[in-house]
Amino acid sequence: MIHILIDNQPVSLSADISFELYKRNPLFTKEGEHSFNIDINLTDPNNAKLYKHIYRKDVSAVIKNRTAVILDGPKCIFRGSEVILSVTDEVAKIQLVSGNSELNYLSGGNIRDLDFGTIDVTTEKARQSLSSSYPSFNYVCCPVLANTDNNLLGDGSKYYNQVDTMADQQNPVTMDNATLRAQPYLMFYIEKTIELLGYKVGENVLKSEQANKIVCINGLDTNSYADILPNWSIADFITHIEMLFNVIFVVDNAEKKVNILRTSTYYENKPYITINAEDVINEYEKTFDVESDIYTNYTNVKYKLPEGIEYYQFADIDPE
């Protein structure tokens, strides 16, 4: 028997309830586990209490980010989140999402709206950052030329994080009067985004000596990490990271973590799954375009004859 728990509270389901639950491969699609619409009867007193009488006209509260569990007897077959799609005076339509589908749902906002924190940079920290990388530092104060007028070292260009190379060519140090502009590491944004969406960072194949030193160039006078980012949605940011490094973000909802895996090695060391022949759906449908005789009328077709020559003008007389 199927049971649905919302925030660990049972939902009263009708005896004939039926809905579809899908589990998709994240290697081929951005989707994970999700259901189609499920109708919850709000005339039931238990459901009305669970959904906080949301069907009433004087209730404006928005219910979101509630956990959802589907039990088949004692067996848990789904664990994720509830999404309320619509509400009438009798029915609440909900959808249950898990895994990568839940990540997609949480990634709907703008990445600049996430609270990445503030940048605390001093001359001493700027000097230390030059000989370090992520995760020891979230940024590096390397020399940057902000070219604002398309003219190298022109009037509109600004030089940040100036270093003194005269003292030591091999180990330049930040000057005391340098204009500091932190250059955040891309890996900081990637892992912090996962944490701010409510997940832990699991396996991350991107973390390497080279990738840990990739920075997001910044010439803005700001102490906010979020302001430096482009005006993208969170989903777009994740998609661009996946395309840049040829990786995929795979959600392990049981442990509430995100693993960043190589697409080329996704199936390495994966256990085999045996599917019985009688469980394989072998249905198909063929459709054929029926060719029909087309009547062609040439009354509106004429030769493209040279213009300006009187001889051809008699052969191509204007209908008017």
CSV table of C-alpha atoms in Angstrom, one decimal:
chain,number,residue,atom,x,y,z
A,1,MET,CA,0.0,0.0,0.0
A,2,ILE,CA,1.3,3.4,-1.0
A,3,HIS,CA,1.8,6.1,1.7
A,4,ILE,CA,3.0,9.7,1.2
A,5,LEU,CA,4.6,11.6,4.1
A,6,ILE,CA,5.0,15.4,3.9
A,7,ASP,CA,7.3,16.7,6.6
A,8,ASN,CA,7.0,13.3,8.2
A,9,GLN,CA,3.2,13.8,8.4
A,10,PRO,CA,0.9,11.2,6.6
A,11,VAL,CA,-1.3,12.5,3.7
A,12,SER,CA,-4.8,11.1,3.5
A,13,LEU,CA,-5.0,9.5,0.0
A,14,SER,CA,-8.1,8.3,-1.8
A,15,ALA,CA,-8.5,4.5,-2.2
A,16,ASP,CA,-8.2,4.7,-6.0
A,17,ILE,CA,-5.3,7.2,-6.2
A,18,SER,CA,-2.9,6.6,-9.1
A,19,PHE,CA,0.1,8.6,-10.2
A,20,GLU,CA,3.3,8.0,-12.2
A,21,LEU,CA,6.8,8.2,-10.8
A,22,TYR,CA,9.8,8.6,-13.1
A,23,LYS,CA,13.5,8.0,-12.5
A,24,ARG,CA,15.7,9.2,-15.3
A,25,ASN,CA,19.4,8.9,-16.0
A,26,PRO,CA,21.2,12.2,-15.2
A,27,LEU,CA,23.9,11.3,-17.8
A,28,PHE,CA,21.4,11.8,-20.6
A,29,THR,CA,18.9,14.4,-19.2
A,30,LYS,CA,18.9,17.1,-16.6
A,31,GLU,CA,16.0,15.4,-14.8
A,32,GLY,CA,16.1,12.9,-12.0
A,33,GLU,CA,13.2,11.4,-10.0
A,34,HIS,CA,9.9,13.1,-10.2
A,35,SER,CA,6.1,12.5,-10.2
A,36,PHE,CA,3.4,13.9,-12.3
A,37,ASN,CA,0.6,15.9,-10.7
A,38,ILE,CA,-0.9,14.3,-7.6
A,39,ASP,CA,-4.3,15.6,-6.3
A,40,ILE,CA,-4.6,16.1,-2.6
A,41,ASN,CA,-8.2,16.3,-1.3
A,42,LEU,CA,-8.4,19.4,1.0
A,43,THR,CA,-11.9,18.5,2.2
A,44,ASP,CA,-10.3,15.8,4.3
A,45,PRO,CA,-9.7,17.3,7.8
A,46,ASN,CA,-6.2,15.8,8.1
A,47,ASN,CA,-5.1,17.2,4.7
A,48,ALA,CA,-6.7,20.6,5.5
A,49,LYS,CA,-4.6,20.8,8.6
A,50,LEU,CA,-1.4,19.5,6.9
A,51,TYR,CA,-1.8,22.1,4.2
A,52,LYS,CA,-2.6,24.8,6.7
A,53,HIS,CA,-6.0,25.6,5.2
A,54,ILE,CA,-4.2,27.0,2.2
A,55,TYR,CA,-7.5,26.8,0.2
A,56,ARG,CA,-9.1,29.6,2.1
A,57,LYS,CA,-9.3,33.0,0.5
A,58,ASP,CA,-7.8,34.8,3.5
A,59,VAL,CA,-4.7,32.6,3.6
A,60,SER,CA,-1.7,34.1,1.8
A,61,ALA,CA,1.1,31.9,3.2
A,62,VAL,CA,3.3,30.2,0.7
A,63,ILE,CA,4.3,26.6,1.6
A,64,LYS,CA,7.6,25.4,0.2
A,65,ASN,CA,10.7,23.4,0.9
A,66,ARG,CA,8.9,20.6,2.7
A,67,THR,CA,10.3,17.0,2.6
A,68,ALA,CA,8.4,14.3,0.8
A,69,VAL,CA,8.6,10.5,1.2
A,70,ILE,CA,6.8,7.7,-0.6
A,71,LEU,CA,6.5,4.4,1.1
A,72,ASP,CA,5.4,1.1,-0.5
A,73,GLY,CA,4.5,-0.7,2.7
A,74,PRO,CA,7.7,-0.6,4.8
A,75,LYS,CA,10.0,0.2,1.8
A,76,CYS,CA,11.0,3.7,1.0
A,77,ILE,CA,10.8,4.2,-2.8
A,78,PHE,CA,11.2,8.0,-3.0
A,79,ARG,CA,12.7,10.7,-0.9
A,80,GLY,CA,12.7,14.3,-2.0
A,81,SER,CA,10.7,17.6,-1.8
A,82,GLU,CA,7.2,18.7,-2.4
A,83,VAL,CA,6.2,21.4,-4.9
A,84,ILE,CA,2.7,22.8,-4.7
A,85,LEU,CA,1.5,23.7,-8.2
A,86,SER,CA,-2.0,25.0,-7.7
A,87,VAL,CA,-4.8,25.1,-5.1
A,88,THR,CA,-8.6,25.3,-5.5
A,89,ASP,CA,-11.2,25.2,-2.7
A,90,GLU,CA,-11.1,21.4,-2.7
A,91,VAL,CA,-7.9,20.2,-4.3
A,92,ALA,CA,-4.1,20.9,-4.0
A,93,LYS,CA,-2.1,19.8,-7.0
A,94,ILE,CA,1.4,18.8,-6.0
A,95,GLN,CA,4.5,17.4,-7.6
A,96,LEU,CA,7.2,15.4,-5.9
A,97,VAL,CA,10.9,16.0,-7.0
A,98,SER,CA,14.1,14.3,-6.0
A,99,GLY,CA,17.7,13.9,-7.1
A,100,ASN,CA,18.5,16.1,-10.1
A,101,SER,CA,14.9,17.1,-10.5
A,102,GLU,CA,15.0,18.6,-7.0
A,103,LEU,CA,18.3,20.4,-7.9
A,104,ASN,CA,16.6,21.8,-11.0
A,105,TYR,CA,13.8,23.1,-8.8
A,106,LEU,CA,16.1,24.7,-6.3
A,107,SER,CA,18.2,26.2,-9.1
A,108,GLY,CA,15.4,28.4,-10.5
A,109,GLY,CA,16.6,31.7,-8.9
A,110,ASN,CA,19.4,34.1,-9.9
A,111,ILE,CA,22.8,33.2,-8.8
A,112,ARG,CA,23.5,36.7,-7.6
A,113,ASP,CA,20.7,36.3,-5.0
A,114,LEU,CA,22.7,33.6,-3.2
A,115,ASP,CA,24.5,34.7,0.0
A,116,PHE,CA,28.2,33.9,-0.8
A,117,GLY,CA,29.3,36.3,1.9
A,118,THR,CA,31.6,39.3,1.8
A,119,ILE,CA,35.2,39.6,0.8
A,120,ASP,CA,37.6,40.5,3.6
A,121,VAL,CA,40.9,41.5,2.0
A,122,THR,CA,43.8,43.3,3.6
A,123,THR,CA,47.3,44.0,2.2
A,124,GLU,CA,48.7,41.1,4.3
A,125,LYS,CA,46.1,38.7,3.1
A,126,ALA,CA,46.6,39.8,-0.5
A,127,ARG,CA,50.3,39.0,-0.1
A,128,GLN,CA,49.6,35.6,1.4
A,129,SER,CA,47.1,34.8,-1.4
A,130,LEU,CA,49.8,35.1,-4.1
A,131,SER,CA,51.5,31.9,-2.8
A,132,SER,CA,48.3,30.0,-2.1
A,133,SER,CA,45.2,28.6,-3.8
A,134,TYR,CA,41.7,27.2,-3.1
A,135,PRO,CA,40.6,26.0,-0.6
A,136,SER,CA,43.2,27.8,1.6
A,137,PHE,CA,41.9,31.0,0.1
A,138,ASN,CA,38.7,31.8,-1.6
A,139,TYR,CA,40.4,34.5,-3.8
A,140,VAL,CA,43.8,35.6,-5.0
A,141,CYS,CA,45.0,39.2,-5.4
A,142,CYS,CA,47.0,38.8,-8.6
A,143,PRO,CA,47.8,41.9,-10.7
A,144,VAL,CA,44.9,42.8,-12.9
A,145,LEU,CA,44.6,45.5,-15.6
A,146,ALA,CA,40.9,46.6,-16.1
A,147,ASN,CA,40.8,47.9,-19.6
A,148,THR,CA,37.8,50.1,-19.8
A,149,ASP,CA,38.4,52.2,-22.9
A,150,ASN,CA,39.8,49.5,-25.4
A,151,ASN,CA,43.1,51.2,-25.2
A,152,LEU,CA,45.8,49.4,-23.3
A,153,LEU,CA,47.1,51.5,-20.4
A,154,GLY,CA,44.8,54.3,-21.7
A,155,ASP,CA,43.0,56.9,-19.6
A,156,GLY,CA,40.2,54.6,-18.7
A,157,SER,CA,42.3,51.6,-17.7
A,158,LYS,CA,43.0,50.8,-14.1
A,159,TYR,CA,45.7,48.6,-12.5
A,160,TYR,CA,44.7,46.6,-9.4
A,161,ASN,CA,46.7,44.6,-6.9
A,162,GLN,CA,50.0,46.2,-7.9
A,163,VAL,CA,53.1,44.2,-6.9
A,164,ASP,CA,56.7,45.3,-6.3
A,165,THR,CA,58.9,43.3,-8.5
A,166,MET,CA,62.0,45.4,-7.8
A,167,ALA,CA,62.7,43.7,-4.4
A,168,ASP,CA,62.5,40.1,-5.7
A,169,GLN,CA,61.7,39.1,-9.3
A,170,GLN,CA,60.9,35.5,-8.3
A,171,ASN,CA,58.6,36.4,-5.4
A,172,PRO,CA,56.9,39.8,-6.0
A,173,VAL,CA,55.0,41.2,-3.1
A,174,THR,CA,51.9,43.4,-3.0
A,175,MET,CA,52.6,47.0,-2.6
A,176,ASP,CA,51.5,48.8,0.5
A,177,ASN,CA,49.5,51.4,-1.5
A,178,ALA,CA,48.0,48.8,-3.9
A,179,THR,CA,44.3,49.1,-5.0
A,180,LEU,CA,43.0,45.7,-3.9
A,181,ARG,CA,40.5,43.8,-5.9
A,182,ALA,CA,40.0,40.2,-5.0
A,183,GLN,CA,39.8,37.7,-7.8
A,184,PRO,CA,37.6,34.8,-6.5
A,185,TYR,CA,38.3,31.3,-7.4
A,186,LEU,CA,35.8,29.5,-9.6
A,187,MET,CA,36.0,26.4,-7.4
A,188,PHE,CA,34.8,28.4,-4.4
A,189,TYR,CA,31.7,29.5,-6.3
A,190,ILE,CA,31.0,25.9,-7.5
A,191,GLU,CA,31.2,24.3,-4.1
A,192,LYS,CA,29.6,27.2,-2.2
A,193,THR,CA,26.6,27.1,-4.7
A,194,ILE,CA,26.1,23.4,-3.8
A,195,GLU,CA,26.1,24.2,-0.1
A,196,LEU,CA,23.8,27.2,-0.4
A,197,LEU,CA,21.3,24.9,-2.2
A,198,GLY,CA,21.2,22.7,0.8
A,199,TYR,CA,23.5,19.9,-0.2
A,200,LYS,CA,26.9,18.7,0.8
A,201,VAL,CA,29.8,18.4,-1.7
A,202,GLY,CA,30.5,14.8,-2.3
A,203,GLU,CA,33.0,13.5,-4.9
A,204,ASN,CA,34.4,16.4,-6.9
A,205,VAL,CA,36.6,15.4,-9.8
A,206,LEU,CA,37.3,19.1,-10.6
A,207,LYS,CA,39.5,19.7,-7.6
A,208,SER,CA,43.1,19.6,-8.8
A,209,GLU,CA,46.1,21.8,-8.6
A,210,GLN,CA,45.2,23.4,-11.9
A,211,ALA,CA,41.5,23.8,-11.5
A,212,ASN,CA,41.9,25.2,-8.0
A,213,LYS,CA,43.7,28.2,-9.5
A,214,ILE,CA,41.0,29.2,-12.1
A,215,VAL,CA,39.7,32.7,-11.1
A,216,CYS,CA,36.8,34.9,-12.0
A,217,ILE,CA,38.3,38.2,-13.1
A,218,ASN,CA,37.0,41.1,-11.1
A,219,GLY,CA,37.5,44.8,-11.6
A,220,LEU,CA,34.5,46.0,-9.5
A,221,ASP,CA,34.8,48.0,-6.4
A,222,THR,CA,32.7,45.7,-4.2
A,223,ASN,CA,33.1,43.4,-1.2
A,224,SER,CA,30.3,41.1,-2.2
A,225,TYR,CA,31.1,37.8,-3.9
A,226,ALA,CA,27.7,37.7,-5.5
A,227,ASP,CA,28.2,41.0,-7.3
A,228,ILE,CA,31.1,39.7,-9.3
A,229,LEU,CA,29.1,36.9,-10.9
A,230,PRO,CA,27.2,37.3,-14.2
A,231,ASN,CA,23.5,37.8,-14.3
A,232,TRP,CA,22.7,34.2,-14.7
A,233,SER,CA,20.2,31.8,-13.2
A,234,ILE,CA,21.7,29.1,-10.9
A,235,ALA,CA,20.7,26.5,-13.4
A,236,ASP,CA,22.6,28.3,-16.2
A,237,PHE,CA,25.7,28.6,-14.0
A,238,ILE,CA,25.6,24.8,-13.3
A,239,THR,CA,25.1,24.1,-17.0
A,240,HIS,CA,28.0,26.3,-18.0
A,241,ILE,CA,30.3,24.5,-15.5
A,242,GLU,CA,29.2,21.1,-16.8
A,243,MET,CA,29.9,22.2,-20.4
A,244,LEU,CA,33.3,23.8,-19.6
A,245,PHE,CA,34.7,20.8,-17.8
A,246,ASN,CA,32.7,18.0,-19.4
A,247,VAL,CA,31.2,16.9,-16.1
A,248,ILE,CA,27.7,16.3,-14.6
A,249,PHE,CA,26.2,17.2,-11.3
A,250,VAL,CA,24.7,14.0,-9.8
A,251,VAL,CA,22.5,14.3,-6.7
A,252,ASP,CA,22.6,11.5,-4.1
A,253,ASN,CA,19.4,12.3,-2.3
A,254,ALA,CA,19.8,9.6,0.3
A,255,GLU,CA,22.9,11.4,1.7
A,256,LYS,CA,21.8,14.9,0.5
A,257,LYS,CA,25.0,15.5,-1.4
A,258,VAL,CA,26.0,16.4,-5.0
A,259,ASN,CA,28.8,14.5,-6.8
A,260,ILE,CA,30.6,16.2,-9.7
A,261,LEU,CA,31.6,13.4,-12.0
A,262,ARG,CA,33.3,13.0,-15.4
A,263,THR,CA,30.9,12.2,-18.2
A,264,SER,CA,33.6,10.0,-19.8
A,265,THR,CA,34.0,7.8,-16.8
A,266,TYR,CA,30.5,7.9,-15.4
A,267,TYR,CA,29.9,4.2,-15.9
A,268,GLU,CA,33.3,3.0,-14.6
A,269,ASN,CA,33.0,0.7,-11.6
A,270,LYS,CA,29.2,0.8,-11.8
A,271,PRO,CA,27.4,-2.4,-10.7
A,272,TYR,CA,25.5,-4.3,-13.4
A,273,ILE,CA,21.8,-4.3,-13.2
A,274,THR,CA,19.9,-7.3,-14.5
A,275,ILE,CA,16.6,-6.8,-16.2
A,276,ASN,CA,14.3,-9.7,-16.9
A,277,ALA,CA,13.2,-10.1,-20.5
A,278,GLU,CA,9.6,-10.0,-19.5
A,279,ASP,CA,10.1,-6.6,-17.9
A,280,VAL,CA,11.4,-5.0,-21.1
A,281,ILE,CA,8.8,-3.0,-23.0
A,282,ASN,CA,9.2,-3.7,-26.7
A,283,GLU,CA,6.5,-1.6,-28.2
A,284,TYR,CA,6.9,0.6,-31.2
A,285,GLU,CA,4.8,2.4,-33.9
A,286,LYS,CA,5.6,3.2,-37.5
A,287,THR,CA,4.0,6.0,-39.4
A,288,PHE,CA,4.4,6.5,-43.1
A,289,ASP,CA,3.8,9.7,-45.1
A,290,VAL,CA,1.3,9.0,-47.9
A,291,GLU,CA,2.4,10.5,-51.1
A,292,SER,CA,-0.5,12.1,-53.1
A,293,ASP,CA,-0.5,13.3,-56.7
A,294,ILE,CA,0.0,17.0,-56.8
A,295,TYR,CA,-1.5,19.0,-59.6
A,296,THR,CA,1.0,21.5,-60.9
A,297,ASN,CA,-0.2,24.7,-62.5
A,298,TYR,CA,2.3,26.5,-64.6
A,299,THR,CA,0.2,29.6,-65.3
A,300,ASN,CA,2.1,31.7,-62.8
A,301,VAL,CA,5.6,30.6,-64.0
A,302,LYS,CA,7.7,32.6,-66.5
A,303,TYR,CA,11.2,32.8,-67.8
A,304,LYS,CA,13.6,35.4,-66.3
A,305,LEU,CA,14.5,37.2,-69.5
A,306,PRO,CA,17.1,40.0,-69.9
A,307,GLU,CA,15.6,43.5,-69.1
A,308,GLY,CA,15.9,46.6,-71.3
A,309,ILE,CA,16.0,44.7,-74.7
A,310,GLU,CA,12.9,45.4,-76.8
A,311,TYR,CA,12.9,41.9,-78.4
A,312,TYR,CA,12.5,40.2,-75.1
A,313,GLN,CA,9.9,42.7,-73.9
A,314,PHE,CA,7.5,41.5,-76.6
A,315,ALA,CA,8.0,37.9,-75.3
A,316,ASP,CA,7.3,38.9,-71.7
A,317,ILE,CA,4.5,41.4,-71.9
A,318,ASP,CA,3.3,42.8,-68.6
A,319,PRO,CA,-0.3,41.5,-67.9
A,320,GLU,CA,-1.4,45.0,-67.0
